[in-house]
Short mmCIF file of C-alpha atoms in Angstrom, two decimals:
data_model
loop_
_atom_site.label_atom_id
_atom_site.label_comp_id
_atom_site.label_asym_id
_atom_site.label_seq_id
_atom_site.Cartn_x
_atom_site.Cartn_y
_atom_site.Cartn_z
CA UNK A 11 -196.00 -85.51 -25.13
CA UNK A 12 -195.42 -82.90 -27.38
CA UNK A 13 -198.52 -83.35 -29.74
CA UNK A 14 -201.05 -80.64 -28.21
CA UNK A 15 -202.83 -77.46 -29.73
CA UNK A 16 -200.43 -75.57 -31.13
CA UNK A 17 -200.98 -74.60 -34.49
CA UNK A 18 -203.43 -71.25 -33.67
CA UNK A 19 -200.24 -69.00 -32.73
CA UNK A 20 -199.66 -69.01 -37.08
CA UNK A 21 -203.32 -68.06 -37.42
CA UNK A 22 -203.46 -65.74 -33.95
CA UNK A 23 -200.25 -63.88 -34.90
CA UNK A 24 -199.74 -63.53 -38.23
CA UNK A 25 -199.86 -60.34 -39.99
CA UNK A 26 -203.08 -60.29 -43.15
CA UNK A 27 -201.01 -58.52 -45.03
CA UNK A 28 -198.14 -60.57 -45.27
CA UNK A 29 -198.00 -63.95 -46.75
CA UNK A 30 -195.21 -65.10 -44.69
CA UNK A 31 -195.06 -64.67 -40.80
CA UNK A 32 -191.55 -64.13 -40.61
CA UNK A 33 -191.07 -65.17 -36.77
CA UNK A 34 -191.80 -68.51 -37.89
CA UNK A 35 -189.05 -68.23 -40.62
CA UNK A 36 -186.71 -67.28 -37.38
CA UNK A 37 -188.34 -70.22 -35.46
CA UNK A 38 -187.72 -72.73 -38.28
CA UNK A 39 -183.70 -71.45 -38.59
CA UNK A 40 -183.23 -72.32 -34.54
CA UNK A 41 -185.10 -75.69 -35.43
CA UNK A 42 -182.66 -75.78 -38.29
CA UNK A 43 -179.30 -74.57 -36.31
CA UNK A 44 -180.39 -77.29 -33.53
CA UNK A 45 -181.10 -80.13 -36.22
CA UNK A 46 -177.55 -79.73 -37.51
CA UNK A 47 -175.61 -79.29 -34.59
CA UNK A 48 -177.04 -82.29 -32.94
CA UNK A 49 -176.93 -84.39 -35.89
CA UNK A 50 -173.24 -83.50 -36.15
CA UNK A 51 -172.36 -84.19 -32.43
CA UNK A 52 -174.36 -87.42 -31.58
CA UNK A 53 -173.17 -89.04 -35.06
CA UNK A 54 -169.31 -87.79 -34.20
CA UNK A 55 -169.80 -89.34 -30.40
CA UNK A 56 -171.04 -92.15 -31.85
CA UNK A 57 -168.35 -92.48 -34.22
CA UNK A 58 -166.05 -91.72 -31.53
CA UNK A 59 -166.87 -94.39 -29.35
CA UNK A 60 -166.86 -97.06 -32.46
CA UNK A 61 -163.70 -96.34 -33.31
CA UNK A 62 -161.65 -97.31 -30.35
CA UNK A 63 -162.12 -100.84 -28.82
CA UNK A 64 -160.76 -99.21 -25.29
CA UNK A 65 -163.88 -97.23 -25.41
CA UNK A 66 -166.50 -99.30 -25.20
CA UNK A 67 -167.30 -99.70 -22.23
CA UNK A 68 -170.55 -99.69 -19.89
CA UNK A 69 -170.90 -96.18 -19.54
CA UNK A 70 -169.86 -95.28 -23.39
CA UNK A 71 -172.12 -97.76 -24.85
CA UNK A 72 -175.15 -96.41 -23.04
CA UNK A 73 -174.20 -92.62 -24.10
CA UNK A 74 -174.34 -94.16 -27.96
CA UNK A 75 -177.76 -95.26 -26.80
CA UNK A 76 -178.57 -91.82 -25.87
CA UNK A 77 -176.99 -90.25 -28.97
CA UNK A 78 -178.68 -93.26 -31.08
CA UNK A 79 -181.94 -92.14 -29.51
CA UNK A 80 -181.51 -87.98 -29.73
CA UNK A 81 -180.39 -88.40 -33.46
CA UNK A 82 -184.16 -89.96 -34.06
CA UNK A 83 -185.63 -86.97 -32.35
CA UNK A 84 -184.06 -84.77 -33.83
CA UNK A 85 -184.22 -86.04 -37.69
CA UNK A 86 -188.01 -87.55 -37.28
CA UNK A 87 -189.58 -85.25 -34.61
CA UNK A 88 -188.21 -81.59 -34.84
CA UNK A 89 -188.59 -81.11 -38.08
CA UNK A 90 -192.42 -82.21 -38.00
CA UNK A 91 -192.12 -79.17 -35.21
CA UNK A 92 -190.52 -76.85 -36.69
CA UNK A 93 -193.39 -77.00 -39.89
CA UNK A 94 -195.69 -76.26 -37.24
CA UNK A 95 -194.84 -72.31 -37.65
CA UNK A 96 -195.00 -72.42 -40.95
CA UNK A 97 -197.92 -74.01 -41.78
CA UNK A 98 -201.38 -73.26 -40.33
CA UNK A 99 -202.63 -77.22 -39.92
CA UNK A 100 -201.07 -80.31 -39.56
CA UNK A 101 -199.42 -81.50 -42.20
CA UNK A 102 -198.59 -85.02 -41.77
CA UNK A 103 -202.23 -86.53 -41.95
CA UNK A 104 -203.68 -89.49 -40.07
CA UNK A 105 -200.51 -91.87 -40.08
CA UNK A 106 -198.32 -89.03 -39.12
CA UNK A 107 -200.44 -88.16 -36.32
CA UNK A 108 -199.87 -91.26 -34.80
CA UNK A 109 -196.39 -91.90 -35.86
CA UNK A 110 -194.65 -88.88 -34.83
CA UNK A 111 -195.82 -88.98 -31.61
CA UNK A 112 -195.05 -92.36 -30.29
CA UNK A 113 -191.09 -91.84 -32.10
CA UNK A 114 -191.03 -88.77 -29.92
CA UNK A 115 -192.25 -90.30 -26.95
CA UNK A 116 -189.77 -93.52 -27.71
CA UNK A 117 -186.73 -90.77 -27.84
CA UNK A 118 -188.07 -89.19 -24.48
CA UNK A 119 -187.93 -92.74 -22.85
CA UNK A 120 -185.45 -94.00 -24.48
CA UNK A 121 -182.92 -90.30 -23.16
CA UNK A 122 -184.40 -90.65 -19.26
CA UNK A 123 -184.06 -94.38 -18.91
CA UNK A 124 -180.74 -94.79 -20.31
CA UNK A 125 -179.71 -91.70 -17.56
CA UNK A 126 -181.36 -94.11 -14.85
CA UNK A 127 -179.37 -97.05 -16.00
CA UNK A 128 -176.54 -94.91 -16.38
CA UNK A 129 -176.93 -93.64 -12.73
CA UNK A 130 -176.89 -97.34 -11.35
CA UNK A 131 -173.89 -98.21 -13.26
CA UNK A 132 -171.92 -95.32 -12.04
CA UNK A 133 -173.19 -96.45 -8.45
CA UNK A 134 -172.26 -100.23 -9.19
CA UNK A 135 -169.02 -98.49 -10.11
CA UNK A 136 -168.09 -96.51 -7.56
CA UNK A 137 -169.94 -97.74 -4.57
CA UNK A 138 -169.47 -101.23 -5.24
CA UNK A 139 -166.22 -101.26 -6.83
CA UNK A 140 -164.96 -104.88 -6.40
CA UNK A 141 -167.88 -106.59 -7.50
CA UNK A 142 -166.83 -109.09 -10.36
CA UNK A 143 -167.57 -107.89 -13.53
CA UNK A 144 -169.02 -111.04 -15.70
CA UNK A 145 -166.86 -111.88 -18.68
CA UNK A 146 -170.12 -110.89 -21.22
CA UNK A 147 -170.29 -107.82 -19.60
CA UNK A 148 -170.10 -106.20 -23.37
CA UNK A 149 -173.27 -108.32 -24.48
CA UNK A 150 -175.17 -107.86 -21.20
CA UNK A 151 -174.90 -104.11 -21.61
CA UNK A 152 -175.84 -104.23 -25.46
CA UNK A 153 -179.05 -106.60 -23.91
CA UNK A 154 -180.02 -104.00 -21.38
CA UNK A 155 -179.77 -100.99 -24.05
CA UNK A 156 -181.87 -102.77 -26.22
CA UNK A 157 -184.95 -103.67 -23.42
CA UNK A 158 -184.28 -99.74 -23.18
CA UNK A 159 -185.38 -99.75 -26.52
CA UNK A 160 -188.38 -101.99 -26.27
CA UNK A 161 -189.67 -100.74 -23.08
CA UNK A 162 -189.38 -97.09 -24.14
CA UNK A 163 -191.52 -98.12 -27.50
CA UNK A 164 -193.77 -100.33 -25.07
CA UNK A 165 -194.57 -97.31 -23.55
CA UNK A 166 -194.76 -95.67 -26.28
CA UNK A 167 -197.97 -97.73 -27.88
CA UNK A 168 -200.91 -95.76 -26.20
CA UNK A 169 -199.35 -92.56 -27.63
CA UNK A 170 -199.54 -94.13 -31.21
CA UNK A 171 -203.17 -95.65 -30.72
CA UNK A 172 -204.69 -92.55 -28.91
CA UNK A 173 -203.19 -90.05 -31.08
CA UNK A 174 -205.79 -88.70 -34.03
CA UNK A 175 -206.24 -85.51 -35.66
CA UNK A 176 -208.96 -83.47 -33.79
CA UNK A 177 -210.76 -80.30 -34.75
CA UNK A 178 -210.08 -77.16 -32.20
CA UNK A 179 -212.14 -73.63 -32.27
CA UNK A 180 -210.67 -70.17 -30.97
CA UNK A 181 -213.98 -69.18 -29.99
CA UNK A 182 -212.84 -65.60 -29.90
CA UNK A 183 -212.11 -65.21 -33.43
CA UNK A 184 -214.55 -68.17 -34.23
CA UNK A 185 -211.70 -69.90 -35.77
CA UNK A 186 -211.39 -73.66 -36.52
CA UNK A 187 -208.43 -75.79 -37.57
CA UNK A 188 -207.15 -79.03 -37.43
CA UNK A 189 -204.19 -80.37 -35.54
CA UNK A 190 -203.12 -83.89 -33.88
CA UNK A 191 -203.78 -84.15 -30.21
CA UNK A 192 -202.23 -87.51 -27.96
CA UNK A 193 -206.01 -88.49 -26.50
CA UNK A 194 -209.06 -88.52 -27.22
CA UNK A 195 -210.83 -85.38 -27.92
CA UNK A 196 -213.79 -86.01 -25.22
CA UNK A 197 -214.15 -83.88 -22.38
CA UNK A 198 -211.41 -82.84 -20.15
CA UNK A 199 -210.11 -85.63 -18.04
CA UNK A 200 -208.37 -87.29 -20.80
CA UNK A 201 -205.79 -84.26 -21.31
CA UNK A 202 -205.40 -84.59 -17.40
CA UNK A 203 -204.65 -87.99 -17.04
CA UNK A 204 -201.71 -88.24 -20.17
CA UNK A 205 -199.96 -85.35 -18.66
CA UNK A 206 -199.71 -86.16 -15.65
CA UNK A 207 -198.75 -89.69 -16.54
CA UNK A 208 -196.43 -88.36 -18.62
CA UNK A 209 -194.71 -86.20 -16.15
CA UNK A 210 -194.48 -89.09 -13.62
CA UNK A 211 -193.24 -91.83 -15.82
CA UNK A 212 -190.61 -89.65 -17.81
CA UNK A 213 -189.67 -87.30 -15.36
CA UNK A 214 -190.46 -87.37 -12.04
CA UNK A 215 -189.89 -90.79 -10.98
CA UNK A 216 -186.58 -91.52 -13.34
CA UNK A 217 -185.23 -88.53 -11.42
CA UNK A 218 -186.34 -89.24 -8.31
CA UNK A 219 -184.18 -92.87 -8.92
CA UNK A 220 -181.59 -90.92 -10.19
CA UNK A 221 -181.27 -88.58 -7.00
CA UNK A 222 -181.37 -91.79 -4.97
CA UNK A 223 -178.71 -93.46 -6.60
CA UNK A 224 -176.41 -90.13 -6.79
CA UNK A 225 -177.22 -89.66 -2.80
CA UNK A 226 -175.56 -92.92 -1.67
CA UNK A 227 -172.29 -92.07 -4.95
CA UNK A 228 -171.96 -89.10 -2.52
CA UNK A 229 -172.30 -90.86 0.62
CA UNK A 230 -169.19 -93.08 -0.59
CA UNK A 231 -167.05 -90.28 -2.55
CA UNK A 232 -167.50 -88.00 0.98
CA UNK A 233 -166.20 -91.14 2.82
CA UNK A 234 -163.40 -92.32 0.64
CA UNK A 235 -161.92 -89.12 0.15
CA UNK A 236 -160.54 -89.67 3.74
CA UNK A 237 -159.21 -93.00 2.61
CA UNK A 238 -157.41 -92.52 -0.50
CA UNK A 239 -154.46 -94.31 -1.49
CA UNK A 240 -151.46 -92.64 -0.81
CA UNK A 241 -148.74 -92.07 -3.65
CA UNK A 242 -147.36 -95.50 -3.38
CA UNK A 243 -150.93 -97.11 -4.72
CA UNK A 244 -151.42 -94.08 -8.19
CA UNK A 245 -153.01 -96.99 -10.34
CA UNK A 246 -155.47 -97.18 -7.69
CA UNK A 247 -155.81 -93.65 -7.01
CA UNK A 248 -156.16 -92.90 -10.28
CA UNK A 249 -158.68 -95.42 -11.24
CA UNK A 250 -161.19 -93.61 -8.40
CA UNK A 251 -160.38 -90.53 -9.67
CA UNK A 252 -161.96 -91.66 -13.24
CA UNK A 253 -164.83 -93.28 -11.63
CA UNK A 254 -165.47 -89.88 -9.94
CA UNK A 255 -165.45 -87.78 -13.73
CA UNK A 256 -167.66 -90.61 -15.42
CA UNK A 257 -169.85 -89.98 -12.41
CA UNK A 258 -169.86 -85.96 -12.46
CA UNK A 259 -170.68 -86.57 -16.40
CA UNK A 260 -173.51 -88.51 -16.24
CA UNK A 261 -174.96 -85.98 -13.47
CA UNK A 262 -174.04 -83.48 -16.15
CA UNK A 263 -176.27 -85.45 -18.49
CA UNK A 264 -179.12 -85.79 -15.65
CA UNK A 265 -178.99 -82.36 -14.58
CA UNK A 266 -179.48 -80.89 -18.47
CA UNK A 267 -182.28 -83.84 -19.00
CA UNK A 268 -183.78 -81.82 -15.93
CA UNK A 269 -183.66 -78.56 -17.22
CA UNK A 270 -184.50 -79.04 -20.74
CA UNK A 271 -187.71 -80.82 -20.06
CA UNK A 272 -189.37 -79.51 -17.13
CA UNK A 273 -190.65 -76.10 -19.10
CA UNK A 274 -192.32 -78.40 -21.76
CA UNK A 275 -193.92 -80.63 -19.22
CA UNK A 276 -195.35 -77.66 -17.35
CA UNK A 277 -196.48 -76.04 -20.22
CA UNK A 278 -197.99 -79.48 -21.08
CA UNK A 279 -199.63 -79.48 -17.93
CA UNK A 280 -200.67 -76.26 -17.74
CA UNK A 281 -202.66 -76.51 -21.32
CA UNK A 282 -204.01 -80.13 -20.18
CA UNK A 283 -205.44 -78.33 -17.15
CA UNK A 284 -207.41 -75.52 -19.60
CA UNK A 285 -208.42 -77.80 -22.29
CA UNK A 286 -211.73 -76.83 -23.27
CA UNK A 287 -210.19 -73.34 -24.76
CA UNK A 288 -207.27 -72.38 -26.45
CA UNK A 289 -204.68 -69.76 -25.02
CA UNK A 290 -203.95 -67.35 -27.53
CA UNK A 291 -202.22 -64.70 -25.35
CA UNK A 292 -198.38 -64.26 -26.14
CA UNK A 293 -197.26 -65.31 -23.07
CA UNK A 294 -198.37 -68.70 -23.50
CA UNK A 295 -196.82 -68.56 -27.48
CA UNK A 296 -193.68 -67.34 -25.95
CA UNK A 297 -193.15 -69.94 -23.44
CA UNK A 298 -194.75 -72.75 -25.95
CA UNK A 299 -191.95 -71.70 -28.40
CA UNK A 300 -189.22 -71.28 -25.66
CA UNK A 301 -190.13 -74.86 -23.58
CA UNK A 302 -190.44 -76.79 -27.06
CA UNK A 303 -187.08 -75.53 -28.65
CA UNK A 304 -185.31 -76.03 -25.01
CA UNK A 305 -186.93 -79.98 -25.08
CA UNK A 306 -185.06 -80.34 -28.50
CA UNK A 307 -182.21 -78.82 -27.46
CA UNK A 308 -181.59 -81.61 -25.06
CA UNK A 309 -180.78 -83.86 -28.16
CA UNK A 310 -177.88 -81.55 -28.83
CA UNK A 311 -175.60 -80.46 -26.03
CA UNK A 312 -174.51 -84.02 -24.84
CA UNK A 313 -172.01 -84.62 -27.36
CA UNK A 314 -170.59 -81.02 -26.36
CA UNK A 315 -171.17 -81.22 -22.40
CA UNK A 316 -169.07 -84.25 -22.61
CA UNK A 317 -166.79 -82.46 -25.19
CA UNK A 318 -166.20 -79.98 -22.20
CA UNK A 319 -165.81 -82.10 -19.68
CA UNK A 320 -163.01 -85.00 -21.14
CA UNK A 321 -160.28 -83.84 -22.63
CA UNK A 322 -159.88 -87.31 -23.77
CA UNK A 323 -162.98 -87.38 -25.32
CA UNK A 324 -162.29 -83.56 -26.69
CA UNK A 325 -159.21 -85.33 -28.51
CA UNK A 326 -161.14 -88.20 -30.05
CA UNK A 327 -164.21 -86.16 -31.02
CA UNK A 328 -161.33 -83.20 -32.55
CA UNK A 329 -159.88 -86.38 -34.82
CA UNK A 330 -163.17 -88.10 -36.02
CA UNK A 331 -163.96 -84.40 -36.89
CA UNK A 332 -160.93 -84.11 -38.95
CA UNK A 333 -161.88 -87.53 -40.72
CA UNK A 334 -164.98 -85.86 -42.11
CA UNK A 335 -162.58 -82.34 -43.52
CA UNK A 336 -161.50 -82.42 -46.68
CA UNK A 337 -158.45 -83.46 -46.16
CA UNK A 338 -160.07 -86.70 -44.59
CA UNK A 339 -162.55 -87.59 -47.80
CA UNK A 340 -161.95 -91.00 -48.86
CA UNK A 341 -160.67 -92.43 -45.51
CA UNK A 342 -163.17 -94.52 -43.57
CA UNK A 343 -163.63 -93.20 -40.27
CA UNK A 344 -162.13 -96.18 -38.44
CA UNK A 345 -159.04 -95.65 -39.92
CA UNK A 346 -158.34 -92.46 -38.32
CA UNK A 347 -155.53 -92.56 -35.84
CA UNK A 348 -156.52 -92.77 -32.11
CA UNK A 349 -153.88 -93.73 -29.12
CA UNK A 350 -155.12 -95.42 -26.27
CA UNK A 351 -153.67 -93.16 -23.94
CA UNK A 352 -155.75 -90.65 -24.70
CA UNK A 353 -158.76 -92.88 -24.19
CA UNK A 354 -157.92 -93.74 -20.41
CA UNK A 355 -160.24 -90.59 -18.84
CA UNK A 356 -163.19 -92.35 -20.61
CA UNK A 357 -162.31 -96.02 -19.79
CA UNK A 358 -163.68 -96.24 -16.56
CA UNK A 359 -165.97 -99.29 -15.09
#
């Protein structure tokens, strides 16, 4: 998905004169700034989550999924990116080529279908409320994350067969070089058809679950708010008012999926659609750079989105943070104090 013909903007842009394109030197920072910070939050949610037995639940096991999944982007895939703007052709070779690719893909699948599963959860939860919960609900939920997994990588096998280095010409400047492309480099309906299978399978149709799922949540949150248990039933009460933040976060999660990957999957599109040349106007650089680094940035801001949204969770992630000061070295991370109390906002069905 992201594999495509990137690597003329160095040659197209770069100053003769200068032996380093600086820009890229900016790029790579932002690749660097977004490594760090993501690596940071998904291994502190993780660790978050581990550490208190009251918070593993359904919906917190899947978002370790997610975090499990974002931390392989972002270690494997965006710095393979990032060298990109640095370097004028790939740099990986053959095995790269076809490794990078289906690990990125994997993450992609892996991010969108554990939001779908997510979705249905919170609508088990919320909608269906007094279905019986089986008594290996734990181990069921560690089974379904892990088909995630297989399905996602399942998926993920054209990407890694497909996927070879391929000779591209700027016939303008009469340029060659070599970069990795996710098809096969004859004529133009390959291009066509990954795109726009890529758009449907890990986009458009996950969402298009998703918004069906979060319709009927709305459906039953617009009718029970007219039949809410009075002050004499607050267990109750509050229990649907938990359901109703675990469901507003995941949409949270949905809704920056959403936004973070539809620039690189029209982008995508749009080269797929004008394969048999090369764009090398700066508008098309600008937005390449701009939908790429937003894609990527999707791996980050969960850890944070949720950090804003629970102040539970804001608590938990504050003290695993401390374990990792200073003042914290030579403590294992579980033995950090947490209070259960503070975990309640997050221990939802």
């Amino acid at each position: 998905m992201f594999s495509s013909n990137t690597s003329w903007t160095n040659r197209t842009h770069r100053l003769p004169l200068h032996p380093i394109w600086y820009p890229a030197i900016v790029i790579a920072a932002v690749y660097g700034f977004m490594i760090l910070l993501g690596v940071v939050g998904n291994i502190t949610l993780i660790k978050t989550f581990y550490a208190m037995k009251s918070m593993r639940n359904a919906p917190n096991l899947f978002m370790s999924s997610l975090a499990l999944g974002d931390l392989l982007l972002l270690l494997t895939c965006a710095p393979v990116d990032a060298s990109r703007y640095l370097a004028d052709e790939w740099l990986f070779g053959r095995v790269g080529c076809k490794l990078i690719p289906f690990i990125q893909l994997t993450s992609v699948g892996v991010s969108v279908f554990t939001l779908t599963v997510l979705s249905a959860d919170r609508y088990k939860a919320i909608v269906r409320p007094m279905a019986v919960q089986p008594a290996n609900a734990k181990a069921k939920i560690c089974i379904i994350a892990a088909m995630i997994w297989i399905f996602s990588m399942a998926l993920a096998i054209p990407e890694a067969i497909f996927s070879d280095l391929h000779t591209f010409n700027i016939t303008r400047t009469n340029e060659t070089f070599v970069t990795c492309a996710p098809y096969p480099h004859t004529g133009d309906l390959h291009p066509k058809i990954h795109s726009m299978a890529s758009f449907l399978i890990f986009y458009v149709i996950p969402l298009l679950i998703i918004s069906i799922y979060y319709s009927f949540i709305a459906r039953s949150l617009l009718w029970s708010a007219s039949n809410m248990p009075g002050e004499e039933n607050v267990p109750v009460r509050r229990q649907v008012e938990t359901r109703k933040r675990l469901a507003k976060t995941v949409l949270v999660f949905v809704g920056l999926f959403a936004i973070c990957w539809l620039p690189s999957h029209a982008v995508y599109l749009y080269r797929s659609y004008h394969y048999s040349e090369v764009d090398t106007s700066t508008l098309h650089f600008i937005s390449s750079i701009c939908a790429r680094l937003l894609a990527f940035a999707n791996s980050c801001v969960n850890p944070f989105a949720l950090y804003l949204l629970s102040h539970s969770f804001q608590k938990q992630f504050n003290k695993q943070l401390c374990c990792c000061c200073p003042l914290g070295i030579g403590r294992p991370f579980f033995h950090c104090s947490t209070t259960n109390d503070s975990a309640q906002e997050l221990h939802g069905n």
